[in-house]
Coordinates of C-alpha atoms in Angstrom, one line a residue:
M1 CA 27.1 -5.6 32.3
K2 CA 26.9 -7.2 28.6
K3 CA 23.3 -6.1 27.8
S4 CA 24.1 -3.0 28.9
L5 CA 27.1 -2.8 26.7
L6 CA 24.8 -4.0 24.0
A7 CA 21.9 -1.3 24.9
V8 CA 24.2 1.4 24.5
A9 CA 25.5 0.2 21.2
I10 CA 22.0 0.1 19.7
A11 CA 21.4 3.4 21.0
A12 CA 24.3 4.8 19.2
A13 CA 24.2 3.1 15.7
L14 CA 20.2 4.2 15.9
P15 CA 20.8 7.9 14.6
A16 CA 23.1 6.8 12.0
A17 CA 20.4 4.3 10.5
A18 CA 17.7 6.6 10.8
S19 CA 19.6 9.2 8.5
A20 CA 18.5 8.3 5.1
Q21 CA 18.2 10.9 2.7
V22 CA 13.9 11.1 2.2
T23 CA 12.5 12.3 -0.8
M24 CA 8.4 13.9 -0.7
F25 CA 6.7 13.4 -3.8
G26 CA 3.0 13.5 -5.3
I27 CA 0.8 15.2 -7.6
A28 CA -2.3 17.8 -6.3
D29 CA -5.1 17.1 -8.9
I30 CA -7.2 20.9 -7.9
N31 CA -8.6 22.6 -10.4
Y32 CA -11.3 25.5 -10.1
R33 CA -14.8 25.3 -11.8
S34 CA -17.1 27.9 -12.7
V35 CA -20.3 26.2 -13.9
S36 CA -23.7 28.2 -14.5
S37 CA -27.1 26.1 -15.7
G38 CA -30.2 28.3 -16.1
V39 CA -30.3 28.9 -12.3
N40 CA -28.3 27.0 -11.2
K41 CA -24.8 28.0 -10.8
F42 CA -21.0 26.4 -8.9
S43 CA -18.1 27.7 -8.6
G44 CA -15.0 26.5 -6.6
L45 CA -12.3 23.7 -6.6
A46 CA -12.9 20.2 -7.5
Q47 CA -10.6 17.5 -7.3
D48 CA -12.0 15.4 -10.1
G49 CA -8.8 16.3 -13.1
I50 CA -7.0 13.9 -14.8
A51 CA -5.0 12.4 -12.0
S52 CA -5.4 11.1 -8.9
S53 CA -4.0 13.3 -5.7
R54 CA -1.7 11.2 -4.2
L55 CA 1.6 12.0 -2.1
G56 CA 4.5 9.5 -0.9
F57 CA 7.6 9.2 0.4
R58 CA 10.8 7.2 -0.8
G59 CA 14.4 7.0 0.5
E60 CA 17.6 4.7 0.7
E61 CA 20.5 4.5 2.7
E62 CA 23.6 2.4 2.3
I63 CA 23.8 -0.1 4.8
A64 CA 27.4 -1.6 4.2
K65 CA 29.4 -1.6 1.2
G66 CA 27.1 -2.5 -1.7
L67 CA 24.4 -3.1 0.5
K68 CA 21.4 -1.0 0.5
A69 CA 18.0 -0.4 2.2
G70 CA 15.1 1.4 0.9
F71 CA 12.3 2.2 1.0
W72 CA 8.7 3.3 -1.1
L73 CA 5.8 4.3 0.6
E74 CA 2.7 6.1 -1.1

């Protein structure tokens, strides 16, 4: 009885704990090039500009009054 009551309490708490505000951020470093040198020609997308492409997620959730948990995944 106690185990099933504990399982129900945990299951009820999980959706509330998983409702953190999540921010998605990043940089897409893509540029278009058109280069010709004699008979050789190239035109297309490249990704070697001034920054590296990246994607990240960060979030924070208040667990209790004055206690927060956060994450940063990049």
